[in-house]
Coordinates of C-alpha atoms in Angstrom, one line a residue:
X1 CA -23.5 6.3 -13.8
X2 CA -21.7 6.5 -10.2
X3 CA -18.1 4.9 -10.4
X4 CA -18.3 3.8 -6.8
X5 CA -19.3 5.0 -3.1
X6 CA -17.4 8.2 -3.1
X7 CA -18.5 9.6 -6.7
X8 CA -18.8 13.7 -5.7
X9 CA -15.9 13.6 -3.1
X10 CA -13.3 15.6 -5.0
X11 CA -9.7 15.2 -3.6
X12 CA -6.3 17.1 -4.0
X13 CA -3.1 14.7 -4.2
X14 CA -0.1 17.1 -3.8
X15 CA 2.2 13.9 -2.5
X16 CA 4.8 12.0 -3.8
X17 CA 6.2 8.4 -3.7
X18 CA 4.4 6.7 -1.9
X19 CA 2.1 6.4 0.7
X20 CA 0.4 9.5 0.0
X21 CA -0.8 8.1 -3.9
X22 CA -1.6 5.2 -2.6
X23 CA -4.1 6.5 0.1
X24 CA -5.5 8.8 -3.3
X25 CA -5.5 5.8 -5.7
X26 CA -7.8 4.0 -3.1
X27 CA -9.7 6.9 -3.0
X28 CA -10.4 7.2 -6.8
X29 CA -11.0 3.4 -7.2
X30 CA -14.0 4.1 -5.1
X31 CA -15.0 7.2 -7.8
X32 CA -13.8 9.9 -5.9
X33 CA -12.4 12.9 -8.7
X34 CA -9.0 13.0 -7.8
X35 CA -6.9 15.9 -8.8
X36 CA -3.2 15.3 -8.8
X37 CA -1.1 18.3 -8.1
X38 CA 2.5 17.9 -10.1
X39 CA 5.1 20.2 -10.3
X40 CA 4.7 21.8 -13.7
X41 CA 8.4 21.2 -14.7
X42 CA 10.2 18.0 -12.9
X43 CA 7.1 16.3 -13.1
X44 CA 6.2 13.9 -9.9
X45 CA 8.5 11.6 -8.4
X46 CA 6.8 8.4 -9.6
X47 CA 6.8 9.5 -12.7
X48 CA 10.9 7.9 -12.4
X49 CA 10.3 5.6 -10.2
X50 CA 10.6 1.7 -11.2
X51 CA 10.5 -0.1 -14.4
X52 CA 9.8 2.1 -17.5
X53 CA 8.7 0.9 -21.3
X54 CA 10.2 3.4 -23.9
X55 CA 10.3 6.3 -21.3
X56 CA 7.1 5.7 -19.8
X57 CA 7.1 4.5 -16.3
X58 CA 4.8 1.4 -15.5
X59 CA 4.0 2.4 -11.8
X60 CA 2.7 5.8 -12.7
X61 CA 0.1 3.9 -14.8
X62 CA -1.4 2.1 -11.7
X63 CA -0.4 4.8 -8.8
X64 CA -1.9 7.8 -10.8
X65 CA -5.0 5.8 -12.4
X66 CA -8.2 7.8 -12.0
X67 CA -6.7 11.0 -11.1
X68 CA -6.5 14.2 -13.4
X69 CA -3.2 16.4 -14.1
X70 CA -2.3 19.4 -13.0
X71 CA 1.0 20.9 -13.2
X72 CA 1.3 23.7 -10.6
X73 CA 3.7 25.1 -8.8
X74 CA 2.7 25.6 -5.2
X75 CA 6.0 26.9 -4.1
X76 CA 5.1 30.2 -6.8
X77 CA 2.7 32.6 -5.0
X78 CA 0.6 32.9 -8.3
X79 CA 0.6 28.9 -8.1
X80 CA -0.8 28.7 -4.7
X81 CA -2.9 31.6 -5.5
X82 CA -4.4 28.6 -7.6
X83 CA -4.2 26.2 -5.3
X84 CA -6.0 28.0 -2.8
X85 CA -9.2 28.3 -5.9
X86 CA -8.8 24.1 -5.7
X87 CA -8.9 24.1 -2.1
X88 CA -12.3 25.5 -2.0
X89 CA -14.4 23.4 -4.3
X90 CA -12.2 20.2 -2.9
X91 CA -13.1 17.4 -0.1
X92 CA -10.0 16.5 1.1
X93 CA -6.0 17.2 0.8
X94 CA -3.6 14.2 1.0
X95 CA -0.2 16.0 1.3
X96 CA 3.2 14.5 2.5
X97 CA 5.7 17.6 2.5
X98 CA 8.0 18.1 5.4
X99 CA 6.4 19.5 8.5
X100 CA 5.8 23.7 7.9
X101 CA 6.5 23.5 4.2
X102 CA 2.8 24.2 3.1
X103 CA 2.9 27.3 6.3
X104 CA 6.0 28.6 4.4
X105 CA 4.5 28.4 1.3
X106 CA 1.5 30.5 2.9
X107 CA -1.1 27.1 2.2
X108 CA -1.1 26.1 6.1
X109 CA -4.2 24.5 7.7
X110 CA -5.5 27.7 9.1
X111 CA -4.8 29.4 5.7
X112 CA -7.0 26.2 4.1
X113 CA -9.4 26.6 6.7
X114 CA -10.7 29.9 6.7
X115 CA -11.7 29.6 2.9
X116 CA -12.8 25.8 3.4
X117 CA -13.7 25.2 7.1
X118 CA -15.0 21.5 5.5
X119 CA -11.7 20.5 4.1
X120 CA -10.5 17.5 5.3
X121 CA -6.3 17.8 5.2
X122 CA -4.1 14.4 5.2
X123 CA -1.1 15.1 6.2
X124 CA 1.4 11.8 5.9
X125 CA 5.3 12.4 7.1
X126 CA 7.9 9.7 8.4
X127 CA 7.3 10.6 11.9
X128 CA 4.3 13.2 12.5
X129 CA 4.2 16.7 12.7
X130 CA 4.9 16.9 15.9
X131 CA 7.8 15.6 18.4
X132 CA 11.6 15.4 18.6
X133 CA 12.3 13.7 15.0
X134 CA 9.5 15.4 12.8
X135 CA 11.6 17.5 10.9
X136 CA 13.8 14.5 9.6
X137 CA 13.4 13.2 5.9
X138 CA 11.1 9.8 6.1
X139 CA 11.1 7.5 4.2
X140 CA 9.8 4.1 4.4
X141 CA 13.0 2.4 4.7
X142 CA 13.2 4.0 8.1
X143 CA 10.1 2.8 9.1
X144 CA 10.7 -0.2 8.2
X145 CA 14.3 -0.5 10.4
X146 CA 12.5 1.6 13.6
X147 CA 9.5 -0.2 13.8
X148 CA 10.7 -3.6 14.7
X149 CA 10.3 -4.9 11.1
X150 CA 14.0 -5.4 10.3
X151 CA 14.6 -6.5 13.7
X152 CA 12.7 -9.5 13.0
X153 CA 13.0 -10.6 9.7
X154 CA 16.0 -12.6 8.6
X155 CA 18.0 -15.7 9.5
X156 CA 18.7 -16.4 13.0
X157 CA 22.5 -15.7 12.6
X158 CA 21.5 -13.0 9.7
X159 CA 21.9 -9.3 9.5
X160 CA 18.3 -7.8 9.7
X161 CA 16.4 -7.7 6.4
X162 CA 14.6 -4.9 4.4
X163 CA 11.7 -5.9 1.9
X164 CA 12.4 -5.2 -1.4
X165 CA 9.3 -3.3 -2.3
X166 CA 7.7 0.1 -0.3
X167 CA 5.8 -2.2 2.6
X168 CA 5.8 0.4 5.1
X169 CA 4.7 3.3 2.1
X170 CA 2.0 0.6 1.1
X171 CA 0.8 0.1 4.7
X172 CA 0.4 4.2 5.4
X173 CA -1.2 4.4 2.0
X174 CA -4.1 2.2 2.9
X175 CA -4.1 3.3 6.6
X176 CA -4.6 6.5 5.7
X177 CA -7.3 6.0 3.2
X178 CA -9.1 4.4 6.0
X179 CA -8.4 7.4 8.4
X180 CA -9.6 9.9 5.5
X181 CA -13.2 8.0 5.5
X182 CA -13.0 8.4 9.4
X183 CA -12.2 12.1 8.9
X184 CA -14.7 12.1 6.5
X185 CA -17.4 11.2 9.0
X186 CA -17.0 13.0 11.7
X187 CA -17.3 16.2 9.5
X188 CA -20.7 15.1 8.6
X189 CA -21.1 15.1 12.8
X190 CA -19.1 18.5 13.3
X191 CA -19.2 20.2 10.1
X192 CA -15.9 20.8 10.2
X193 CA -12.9 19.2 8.6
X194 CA -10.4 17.3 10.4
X195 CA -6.5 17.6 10.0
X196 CA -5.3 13.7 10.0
X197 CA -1.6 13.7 11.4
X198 CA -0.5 10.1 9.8
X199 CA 3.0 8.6 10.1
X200 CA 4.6 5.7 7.9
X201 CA 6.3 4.7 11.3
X202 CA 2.8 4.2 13.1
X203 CA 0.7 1.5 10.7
X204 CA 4.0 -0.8 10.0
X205 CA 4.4 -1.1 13.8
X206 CA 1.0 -1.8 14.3
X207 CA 1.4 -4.5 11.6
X208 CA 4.7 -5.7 13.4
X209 CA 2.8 -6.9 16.4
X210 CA 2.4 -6.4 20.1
X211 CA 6.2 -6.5 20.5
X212 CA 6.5 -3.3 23.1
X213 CA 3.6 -4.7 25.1
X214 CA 5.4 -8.0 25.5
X215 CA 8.7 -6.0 26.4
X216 CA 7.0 -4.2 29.1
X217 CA 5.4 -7.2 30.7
X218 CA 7.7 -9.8 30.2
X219 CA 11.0 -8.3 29.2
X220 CA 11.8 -10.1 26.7
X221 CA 12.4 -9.1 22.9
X222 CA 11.3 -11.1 19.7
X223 CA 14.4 -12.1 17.6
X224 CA 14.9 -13.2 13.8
X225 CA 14.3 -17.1 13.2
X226 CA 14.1 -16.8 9.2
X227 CA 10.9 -18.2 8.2
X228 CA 10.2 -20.1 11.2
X229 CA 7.3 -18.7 13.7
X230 CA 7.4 -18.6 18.0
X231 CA 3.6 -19.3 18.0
X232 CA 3.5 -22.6 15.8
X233 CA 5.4 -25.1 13.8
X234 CA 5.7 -26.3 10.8
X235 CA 5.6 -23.4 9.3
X236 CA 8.3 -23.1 6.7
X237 CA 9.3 -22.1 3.0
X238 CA 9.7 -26.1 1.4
X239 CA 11.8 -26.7 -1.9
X240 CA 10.0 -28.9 -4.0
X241 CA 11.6 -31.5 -6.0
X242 CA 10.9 -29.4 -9.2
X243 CA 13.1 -26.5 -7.7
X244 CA 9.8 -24.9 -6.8
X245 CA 8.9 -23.6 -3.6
X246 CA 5.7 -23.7 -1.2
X247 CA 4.9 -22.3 2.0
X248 CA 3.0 -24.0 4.8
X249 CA 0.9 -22.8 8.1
X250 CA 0.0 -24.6 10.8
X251 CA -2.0 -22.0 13.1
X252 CA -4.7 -24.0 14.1
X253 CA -3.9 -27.3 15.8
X254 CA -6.4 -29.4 13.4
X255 CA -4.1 -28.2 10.8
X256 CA -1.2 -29.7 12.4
X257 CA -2.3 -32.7 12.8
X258 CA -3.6 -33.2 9.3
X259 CA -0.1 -32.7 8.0
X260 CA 2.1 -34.4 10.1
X261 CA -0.1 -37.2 9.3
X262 CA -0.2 -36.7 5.7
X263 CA 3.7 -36.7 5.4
X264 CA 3.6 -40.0 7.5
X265 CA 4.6 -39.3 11.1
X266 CA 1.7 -39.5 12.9
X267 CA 3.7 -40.4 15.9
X268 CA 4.1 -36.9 16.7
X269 CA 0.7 -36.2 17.5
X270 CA 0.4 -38.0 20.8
X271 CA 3.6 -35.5 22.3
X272 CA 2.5 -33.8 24.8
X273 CA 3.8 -30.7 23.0
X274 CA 2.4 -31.1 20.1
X275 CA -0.6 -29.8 21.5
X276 CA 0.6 -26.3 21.6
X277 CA 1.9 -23.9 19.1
X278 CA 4.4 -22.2 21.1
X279 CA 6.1 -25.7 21.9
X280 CA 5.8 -27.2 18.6
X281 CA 7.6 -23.9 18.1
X282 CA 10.3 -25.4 20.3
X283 CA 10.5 -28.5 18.2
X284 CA 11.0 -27.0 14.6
X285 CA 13.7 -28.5 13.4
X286 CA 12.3 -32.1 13.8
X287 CA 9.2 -31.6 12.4
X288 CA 10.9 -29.4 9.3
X289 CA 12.9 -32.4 9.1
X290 CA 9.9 -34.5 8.7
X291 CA 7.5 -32.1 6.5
X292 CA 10.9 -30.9 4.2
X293 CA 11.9 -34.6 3.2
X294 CA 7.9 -35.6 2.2
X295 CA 7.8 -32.2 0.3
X296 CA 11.3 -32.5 -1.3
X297 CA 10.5 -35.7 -3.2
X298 CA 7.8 -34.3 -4.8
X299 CA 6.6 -31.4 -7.4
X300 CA 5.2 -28.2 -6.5
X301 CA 2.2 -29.3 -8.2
X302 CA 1.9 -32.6 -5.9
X303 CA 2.5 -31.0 -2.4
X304 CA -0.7 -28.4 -3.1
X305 CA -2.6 -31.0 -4.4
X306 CA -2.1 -33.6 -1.4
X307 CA -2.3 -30.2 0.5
X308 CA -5.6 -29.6 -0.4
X309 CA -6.8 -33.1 -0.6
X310 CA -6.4 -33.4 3.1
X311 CA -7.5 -30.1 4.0
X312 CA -4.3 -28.9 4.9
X313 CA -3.0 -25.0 4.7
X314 CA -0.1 -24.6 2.0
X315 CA 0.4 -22.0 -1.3
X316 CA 3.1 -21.7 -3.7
X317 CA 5.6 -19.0 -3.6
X318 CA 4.5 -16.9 -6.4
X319 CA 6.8 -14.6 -8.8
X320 CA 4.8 -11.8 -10.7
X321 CA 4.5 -14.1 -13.6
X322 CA 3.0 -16.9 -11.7
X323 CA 0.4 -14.4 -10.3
X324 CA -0.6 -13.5 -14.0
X325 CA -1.0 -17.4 -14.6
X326 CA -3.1 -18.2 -11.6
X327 CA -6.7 -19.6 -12.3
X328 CA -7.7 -18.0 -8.7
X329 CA -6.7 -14.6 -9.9
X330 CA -7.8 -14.7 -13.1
X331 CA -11.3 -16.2 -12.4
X332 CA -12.0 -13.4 -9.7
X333 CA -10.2 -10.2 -11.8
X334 CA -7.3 -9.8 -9.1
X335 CA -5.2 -8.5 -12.1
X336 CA -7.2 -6.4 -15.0
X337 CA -6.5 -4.8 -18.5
X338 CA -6.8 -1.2 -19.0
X339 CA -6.2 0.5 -22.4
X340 CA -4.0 3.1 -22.2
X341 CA -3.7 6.4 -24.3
X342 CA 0.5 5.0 -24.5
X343 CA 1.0 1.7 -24.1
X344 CA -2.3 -0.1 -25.1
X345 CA -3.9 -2.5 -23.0
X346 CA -2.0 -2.6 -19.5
X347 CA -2.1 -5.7 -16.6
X348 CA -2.4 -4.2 -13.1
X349 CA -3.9 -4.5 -9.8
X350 CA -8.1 -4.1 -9.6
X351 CA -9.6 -2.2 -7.0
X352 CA -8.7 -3.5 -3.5
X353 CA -12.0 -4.9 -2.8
X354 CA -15.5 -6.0 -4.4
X355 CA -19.2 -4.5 -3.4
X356 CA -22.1 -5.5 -4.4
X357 CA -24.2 -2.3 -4.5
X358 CA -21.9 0.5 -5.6
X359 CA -18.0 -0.6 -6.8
X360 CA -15.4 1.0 -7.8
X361 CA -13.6 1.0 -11.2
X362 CA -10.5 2.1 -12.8
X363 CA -12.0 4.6 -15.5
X364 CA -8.2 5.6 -16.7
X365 CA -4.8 4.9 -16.5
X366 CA -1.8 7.3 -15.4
X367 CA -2.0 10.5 -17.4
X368 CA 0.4 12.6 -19.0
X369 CA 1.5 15.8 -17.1
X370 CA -0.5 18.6 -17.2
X371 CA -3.5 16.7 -19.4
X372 CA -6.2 18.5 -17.5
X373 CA -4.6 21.9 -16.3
X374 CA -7.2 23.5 -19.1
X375 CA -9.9 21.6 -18.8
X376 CA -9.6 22.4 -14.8
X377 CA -8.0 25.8 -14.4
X378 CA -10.2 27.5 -17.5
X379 CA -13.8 25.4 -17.1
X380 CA -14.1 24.3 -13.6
X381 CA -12.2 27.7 -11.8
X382 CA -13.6 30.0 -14.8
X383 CA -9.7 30.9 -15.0
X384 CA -9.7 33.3 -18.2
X385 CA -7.2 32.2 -20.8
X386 CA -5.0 35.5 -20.8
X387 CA -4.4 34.3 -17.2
X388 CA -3.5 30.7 -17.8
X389 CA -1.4 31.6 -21.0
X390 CA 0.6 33.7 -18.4
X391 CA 0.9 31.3 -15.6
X392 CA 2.4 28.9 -18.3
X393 CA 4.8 31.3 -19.8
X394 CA 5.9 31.6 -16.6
X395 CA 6.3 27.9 -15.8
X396 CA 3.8 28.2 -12.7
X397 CA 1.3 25.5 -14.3
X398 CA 1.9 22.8 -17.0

């Protein structure tokens, strides 16, 4: 039975938090075999990274789902000895070291080339491999702050504002998984392998918006106006008289009508600047005034209903919990159990996306370190066992 689109494809993860397991995780939803790459002592990085439950951490479950575990030490010139074995039966190499780390560690592109000219090699860095800041540590922190992000977000008379999650890691991860699939087809137009040079800082400025094309032709530069929008209004966060909160958007003009006359003021319609976004923009504060005192008298529960009877645009500002509670997201499998070989059954993101003809699935959770060196290093590389018992005497694999 295929597990998705890319069953066959067999990739190497060598990164670490986060974009780079991301782009892999993506990949493996879709049945690719991925191979993670761990060092065989320390472990990967996400292994420590978040929330744990009696020493195991939760993230790893989701991040490293549908990959196998190898501990090997690439840095060890037995280890990339073995590495270089994996590079040749693999597809594609998702890799986020510091620019001419692999090279030192004699694992370069050309190195990868010349015993796989078909090996596709990701490699994801703050700023490229190339160009007056590529040898600095990235992270996506500084993506965030350099790409206009933090510029942006915030109150008005606020400092600028970093999301508390990995939104330019997450943004590179599933960039780049779409850039490996482009890589992957034009090798089956070349027959060679591409070498994608992926940034965090370039997908979270394309998310950011056309800011440096409206500096260059106008001059001017966006600036922070909390939850407020320049291209339409309302469009606000709303406390509820529960203590709840919703959010409302009013893109499209129909939308704006419907509910300025649902939260009776109607009046406003017939302005002559209520027929543009950009100057109902200019008049936020009256019609937040309007659309905050109709939403404050009543429940959560009652705005989204009167929301949605009148066609209106408006959700709920969801915690993880609510998310776990919604009928929406349970009905279509947003959220899905896996039984796990530690914890039992575990709640966590599906695959991305549903197709009809060949989709994905999560087959297993995170695994423990090293749980397939054998299975990989002495079946699939016909490794003998004398050689593998000395490699892990030695600490080179796990």
């Amino acid at each position: 039975m295929e597990d998705g689109p890319l069953t066959g494809l067999r990739v190497l993860d060598v990164s670490t938090i986060l974009a780079g397991p991301l782009c892999c995780q993506i990949l493996g939803d879709q049945g690719a075999d991925v191979i993670k790459i761990e060092h065989p002592v320390a472990g990967d990085g996400m292994r420590g990274h978040g929330p744990s439950k009696e020493g195991v951490a939760l993230w790893w479950k989701e991040i490293s789902r549908n990959k196998r575990t190898v501990g090997l030490s690439l840095s060890d010139p037995a280890g990339a000895e073995v590495f270089l074995r994996l590079a040749e039966t693999a597809d594609v190499l998702v890799e986020n070291f510091r620019p001419g780390t692999l090279e030192r560690w004699g694992l370069g592109p050309d190195v990868l080339h010349r015993i796989n000219p078909r090996l596709v090699i990701v490699r994801i860095t703050g700023f490229g491999q190339q160009g007056p800041y590529a040898a600095r540590p990235g992270f996506g922190t500084l993506a965030e702050v350099m790409s206009g992000f933090a510029h942006l977000t915030g109150e008005a008379d606020g400092p600028p504002t970093l999301p508390a999650f990995g939104l330019a890691d997450s943004i590179c991860g599933i960039a780049a998984s779409s850039a490996t699939m482009m890589a992957l087809w034009s090798r089956e137009k070349s027959g060679r392998g591409e070498i994608v040079d992926m940034s965090l800082l370039e997908p979270i400025m394309t998310a950011v918006g056309p800011g440096p094309t409206v500096y260059d032709q106008l001059g001017t530069v966006g600036r922070r106006q909390g939850n407020r929008s320049a291209n339409n209004a309302p469009r606000n966060a709303y406390r509820c008289q529960d203590g709840g909160w919703v959010a409302i958007s009013t893109s499209a003009q129909s939308i704006a009508e419907r509910v300025m006359t649902l939260v009776g003021h109607p009046e406003v319609i017939a302005e002559p600047w209520f027929a543009s976004g950009r100057e109902r923009a200019e008049h936020a504060e009256l019609l937040d005034s309007y659309v905050g005192s109709w939403i404050a008298a009543r429940t959560r529960d009652e705005v989204i209903r009167e929301f949605e009877r009148v066609g209106a645009a408006a959700a709920p500002v969801y915690s993880a919990r609510d998310l776990t509670e919604d009928p929406h997201v349970r009905a279509t499998e947003m959220l899905t159990r896996v039984e796990d070989d530690e914890l039992g059954p575990v709640l966590m993101h599906n695959v991305m996306w549903r197709m009809s003809g060949a989709p994905g699935r999560i087959r297993f959770t995170g695994r423990r370190l090293g749980a397939d060196t054998d299975e990989i290093l002495l079946h699939e590389l016909g490794l003998d066992a004398e050689t593998v018992a000395d490699l892990r005497a030695k600490r080179v694999i796990a």
